[in-house]
Every structure is written in structure tokens, then in C-alpha cells.
Amino acid sequence: MAQQIPYKIYLSEDEMPKAWYNVRADMKNKPAPLLNPGTLEPMQFDDLRPVFCDELIRQELDNDTAYFEIPEEIRAFYRMYRPSPLVRAYCLEEKLQTPAKIYYKFEGNNTSGSHKLNSAIAQAYYAKQQGLKGLTTETGAGQWGTALSMACAYLGLDLKVFMVKVSYEQKPFRREVMRTYGANVTPSPSNTTNVGRKILEEFPGTTGSLGCAISEAVETAVSTPGYRYVLGSVLNQVLLHQSVIGLEAKAALDKYGIKPDVIIGCAGGGSNLGGLIAPFMGEKLRGEADYEIIAVEPASCPSFTRGRYAYDFCDTGMVCPLAKMYTLGSSFIPSANHAGGLRYHGMSSILSQLYHDGYMTARAVEQTSVFEAAELFARTEGTLPAPESSHAIRAAIDEALKCKQTGEEKTILFGLTGTGYFDLKAYEQYNDGTMTDVIPTDEDLEKGFAGLPKVDK
Amino acid sequence: MAQQIPYKIYLSEDEMPKAWYNVRADMKNKPAPLLNPGTLEPMQFDDLRPVFCDELIRQELDNDTAYFEIPEEIRAFYRMYRPSPLVRAYCLEEKLQTPAKIYYKFEGNNTSGSHKLNSAIAQAYYAKQQGLKGLTTETGAGQWGTALSMACAYLGLDLKVFMVKVSYEQKPFRREVMRTYGANVTPSPSNTTNVGRKILEEFPGTTGSLGCAISEAVETAVSTPGYRYVLGSVLNQVLLHQSVIGLEAKAALDKYGIKPDVIIGCAGGGSNLGGLIAPFMGEKLRGEADYEIIAVEPASCPSFTRGRYAYDFCDTGMVCPLAKMYTLGSSFIPSANHAGGLRYHGMSSILSQLYHDGYMTARAVEQTSVFEAAELFARTEGTLPAPESSHAIRAAIDEALKCKQTGEEKTILFGLTGTGYFDLKAYEQYNDGTMTDVIPTDEDLEKGFAGLPKVDK
């Protein structure tokens, strides 16, 4: 008789991963290197030192080492909110009347409300190790800023967060969480930086943008002794840290002898998806197992499904290195009716290469159908999901309904990256029936592509 | 060598309680019965049937049965978010440099954000069993309404929530969570009830009160076929359901051979405190063990520490039965600067009797010192606590600091009832330094006591 699978599989603290897994080590085609925007030459260790801390640069540039040991201090922090549960979605299966078996790895049971904390504590730890005084970063809606505030409070590091002014004013709750954890939160653009003052002079009434906030955070890091800049997604180091999600999920499944057929994650910059799929992708790359891996992105910001695979600026301010990725162009901004995250114009270089090489597929889903899935999930499984995570829920439900038609008993694993407690304005639109879908036209996309830098690589 | 205690002790799903524990069975002095406000005679089963569903009335009136089996359907729902972790607060101990060992039972890892869900699912289940169509309730800030929305969504029951108008308008997030779970949320006073229309006529600009919302919810339940009214605290049945908190906590401690010396809970109506202490109090009542049990209440609403032990109205509208309890009088309203919950004028009859008989102590703490404790806890243990829970944190920290002075290695257990994600207005006040303490004067309290009904029991 088959062993009864509990609703939630928790690893013991002993069973938690002791090393992060670097999927690049198993990639035949390595992700393309970051390029210096001036020389178009690959960025080297020394080029990156003014901005990032040393150990993180090593992790960023290392395409060969398969495992990086997780320092005990980071593992101690992980034990405060990890292992995260791997949940069998019995109630959702019952509701859908599907023969599919659905599992999700839930990363929302911490105050940052998402998986972002996994990399925040790692980045803060290495900064502390290097003897730095503080960090700077930017945040839009505030998930990343919250996670980093928690990590810096724990380690006693200073933190300056540049928060897009419109969010600072209209979404005061995330701001107050960050302040409670001791972060210095500045609405961007601000008069504390050259770039901020310049923008304020030119556009006195501006409500800010992520691109501007990045520029202010980088300027502050570079010009303040003992400070460095950190980023919560897209980078190779972030995917490395986030591999803890996939390693835990795989260990929990292995305990019960379960092998997923389909693995689904939402994709913005790629940090969650890259982390969830890492060990499974490793097996696939090494030819040890096969998995169907699906990236799910919003139809309003479709970098995988309608983007170009090309070198592009990582930020709208064009101050950062160039990265080769699936991109909509750094000037692309999703329609104003787009709710929640997943609004980044590009995609992790690692995932871009894997997608390009055919190791995973991608699909775009529309906003109202995402919230429909979110509502169904909340009512059956209890947890109110983040809009980002609900992209993965949508695809998981669609796959489960396919199984219902074909009778296949597929095992589906998806990433539930976080909770929607700070996204209730979007839920209100959905509840009121005023939410709409806006999909960029080909002309919209062409405008974004027109701004791609000319790089012959 | 002592066994290493993990950061979080999770029971397996097999180890979860299969029955609730009714502490009344072990009380020599039973809690005083509810009285009919007209006749002043104890309320009987039939008196309560128009308002509550049958099985819940049986639980309410049963002072003798020690264990009530938890139906499998409720246990299945519990498995979606329970067992909740029992956490060893290693980081807080380290920060305080105390020899005390601190544990907390964390009930906030679910979308309702608190322990309220434990009773919400039970009450909804028995309503469904009785073949009812729907439920009504009132909610202030929205924790209870959210929990009940989740339970009703899961079971397919209709739910009408009367939400105090000022909260409906100024705290739209909880409202939207409830709507996402399919609840019908009406700002109170409304023109859907006689009592609401009457109040709107008399006070056209009123922003409502909990007392008025209760009256509208009861009227709707009594006048709508197939509906009953439910309440989230104070009642005996609620404390019974909440015993799952204490039973799980005790089972987790027993696994590691740990016996707490001090048990601390915050006290509003008493649902969390009564649930947390239940099995420990049972041992104490039976003379099998001794524990120091401390109720912590806000200095701005001090029912235990400055209230009268007397029969009083449960609601400000004076439509409900009379209950004997420590009370500030049903007309008492905490100062407007009081943040968070714990604003009920009275206290569970069970806890009132136990306190009266000397089985537990109580202390009142001031608001700014509560938020100071909340901030320290958030920064060291990660989780942003609810203001309510932070009353218990304050007392736990104070006890741990006493141990630091005396060198005693006491084991402290407290209840972390929930998260503060919907309380960020209060945190903002604290962060801005604009939070104040207002403690009622003796004259303020005398006004409340003057309204107590004349009951010679």
C-alpha cells in the first residue's frame, strides 16, 4: 500500500540543505557574461568591486563550482523561517476533480512574505563578513526591501532603501515594515544624490521609477565609504541562493519517492523560478532525469514568449552592465493596469540560456485569469496568494484540468512564492470586476526593441 | 547530554490533537451561567436556539465533559495550516543575554493571520452539519471576519459580515480579503436591518460601533431562515475550540521533556489565553503540576486588573445574555489612541472564575512599551507580531530579564497569536514617535461601572 502523503511535508532542521547548488556548473552552454557598457568586454572581478561585495562577485562569475557551502550563520537564520513546507494540494485536487497530484513549495511564511529573504540574508551576511557598514538597494512595491531590512536588522548592518516615490506615498505599509526593521527609507527621486537632484530639477512633479531608484542606490553605495549595493533578482548569485527552494522541495519529494512530471514557476526576473527548478534542471542537464519545466509570465510583460534574446541594459537608467537575456528592451514599461510584480523587462541570463537551449518552455497568462486562479486557490487551499505566485497557480490548474481530460495522473510541482497581503488593491479591482487585461501590441514591443544596444555577441 | 532542541518543533499530522479539552470539567467552581436579561434566570438550550446552532449550544452549556472529539472534517481543515510551530526563541534569548529559555506557540501562519481560524472552522462546520444555509457575524478591524470567511468558503456556507463602518472605509484591506473569500460585507450601521435603519435615522453621520454591528448581525441571523449568528471570542465554546493551541504546545514540549515554569498570554476576550493555557490549567486544577500563568492586558483596557467581577451585558447594544465576568462595564470604550485589538470591556467567564479563584495572575502593560517589545522581537526573531500578541511578548521579555538578574533558568512559554501585517498604521505611529499611552482614570472607570446591571448573583 502506498504511504500516506501528509498535507505538508516539513524537512527536519538536520535535513535542510548545507550547500547551494549552482546550475551553471552543469550547463554545457554557459550563460553569457555581463559586459562593460563602455568597452563591451566581459566584466571582471575588479570592475565589479566598487558596487558589489567580493564574495558575491566570486559567486556571480563562477560558472564551474557546483556547490557553495551555506555558512552556518546563514543556516541559523534560515532555521528561523525554513524549512518551508512542501504542501500537497489535496483540497484543490478535490475541487478540480483531477487525477493529477499537485504539490506546491510555499515560501510565504515569513514577514517579507516571499522567497526574497533567502538571498537577502546571504547578501547581507557576505557584506558583514567583509566588514562593511551598510548596504543600499531600491524597491518598488517593497518585497525585496522588506526582506533586506529583516536581514540587515538581524546582522546589525545599516540599510538605505530607495523606494519609488509613488509606492512610498501610496503603499505606506511596506514602508512601515521596513522602518520597523530599522531601515532608512527614502522616496526616490530624492535630493540625497546627484542623479536624484538632476531628475527633480528636470521633472519636479515626478513620482519616480525603478530605474531612477536603482541609479540612486548605486550612486549612494559607490560614494559612501563602507557601503555596497545589492539586488534581489536576475543576477546569477541570487539564483544560486534561491536554489535552497528547489533543494528542499526535491529532498521532501525524495523522502516519499515522488518524482514530479511537471515543474511550474512564475517568472519576473527569474529568482524564484531559477531557485525552484535548479536541482531538477541539474538532473535534466546531466541526462539523469527528465522533467517538463514551465515558466509562466504575465501577458502584459512577456519577455520569454515575445521578447528578443539579446544584450540589453539591466536598468532603465542604463548605468549597470549589459546582460544577454530575453528582453522587451530596458525602456519597456508594462501597462498601468498591470497588478503585482513580474514587471521586469528582462530575464535572468541563466534562465534565458536554458530557455534558448530548449530545456524549458514558457507561457504567458492574462491578468484576470490569474486572479480567477488566485481566488479559487484561496478558497480551497486557504492561503491568499501573491499575484506573482498566482501565475504559477493558473498554469498548475490548467495542467491539472488537462489531466482530467486525458486521465493522466501527472505529478505537478509549482512554486507558491508568497502571500498577497500587501496586494489587496489588486484583489479589490478583481472583486469589483474592474480588472482588465492589456496585452502589448507588436508596435508597443517594437518600440522597446528599438532601444536595444548594438552589441554583436 | 541534553537533546538539541530545534528552532521550531512541529508535531507530525498524526500527533495533532483528536479532541478539544474542556477545562470546565476540572474546575471545582464552575463559571457562572449566562443569564436571560429579562428573567435573570440561567439561559437554557431552547433559549439559545434561535441565535446559535444546536451543537455549539451543547458545547457552551456543558461544564462536565472533559473532551470533545474533533470531527475528521475539522481536522482535515486544521491540517491545511496546523500544526502550528512551537518556536524556541534562541535569537531573542541571545539578544537579552538571559539564562531563561523562551518558547512561543505561533498561530499567525495562515491568511486570517491569527488563532481565530481554529474556532471559525469549528463553528462553521456545526452550522453546515445542522443543514444551515449561512452565518452572520460582526467584525471590527477584521481578523475574526477574515477567519470566518475562510471557513465558510471552504464549506460552501454563505456569510454576512457586518463591519463597523469606520473600519470598512478606512481599513479596506481586510474587507477585500473577506470579499475574496466570498463573504458579503456590509458597513454597519446599514439600512438592511431595523436596528441599523433606526440608528441611521437618529445619527445620520455615524461611523458605527461594534455594539451596533453585533445587533445587526444578531437581527439578521434571527430573521433570516437558515441562518445563525457566531462570535469569535469570550464564549465557552470558543475557548474549547482554542484548546487546540495549548494541546499542541504541550504535546510538542512533552516530546522533549520540557515543562514550562511560566505561561503567558495576551487577554482581550480571552480566546487565545484560554486556549493556550487549557491543558496546563487542567493539570494545575487536578493538582498534578504547578505553573505560573500570567494574563497580559492593555493598561488602556484593564478588565482583569482594574475591573469588577460582576454580571454584565456582553454587548454595548444590551441585546445579548448577561455574563458574569471581570468587566469595565459595557459602555466602556478604550481611548481612541489605543491601537490594535484587546479592546473588549469584559473577559471570558471561564478565565474570570479562574482568576477570581487565584489560579492565574494578571498584569497591565502600556502601549509604547508593548511596541518597543514588538520591534525588538521583529528584529531578532524575524516575525512582525500583532499588537495584541506583543502584550505577551512584553511580559515574556520582562520575565526573561528578571531571570537575568536572579540567574534563574526558567522556561517561559508565551502565545504569539498573530502577525501585524494589517496593523501598520499603529507601527507607523510608533516609528514616528507619535504613539502615546492613555490610561483611564478612576473616574473614567466609575462611569463604566455605573452602567452595570443590578444582578444579585
GROMACS .gro file of C-alpha atoms in nm, chain A residues 24 28 45 115-116 126 146 187 198 209 224 231 239 273-274 284 303 309 330 332 334 359 404 451:
model
   24
   24ARG     CA    1   2.573   2.680  -1.427
   28LYS     CA    2   2.711   2.298  -2.150
   45PHE     CA    3   3.616   4.084  -1.066
  115HIS     CA    4   1.122   3.386  -0.110
  116LYS     CA    5   1.327   3.709  -0.132
  126TYR     CA    6   2.879   3.844   0.299
  146THR     CA    7   1.139   4.427   0.340
  187PRO     CA    8   1.138   5.828  -0.152
  198LYS     CA    9   1.905   6.619  -1.157
  209SER     CA   10   1.062   5.491  -1.135
  224THR     CA   11   2.958   5.614   0.074
  231LEU     CA   12   1.992   4.340  -0.593
  239LEU     CA   13   1.961   3.223  -0.837
  273LEU     CA   14   1.184   3.004  -1.094
  274GLY     CA   15   1.559   2.961  -1.112
  284LYS     CA   16   1.799   1.711  -1.673
  303SER     CA   17   0.986   3.866  -2.203
  309TYR     CA   18   1.737   3.715  -2.690
  330SER     CA   19   1.500   4.847  -2.099
  332PHE     CA   20   0.958   4.881  -2.187
  334PRO     CA   21   0.408   4.727  -1.854
  359TYR     CA   22   1.541   2.292  -2.157
  404LYS     CA   23  -0.875   1.549  -1.604
  451GLY     CA   24   1.623   5.083  -2.773
   0.00000   0.00000   0.00000
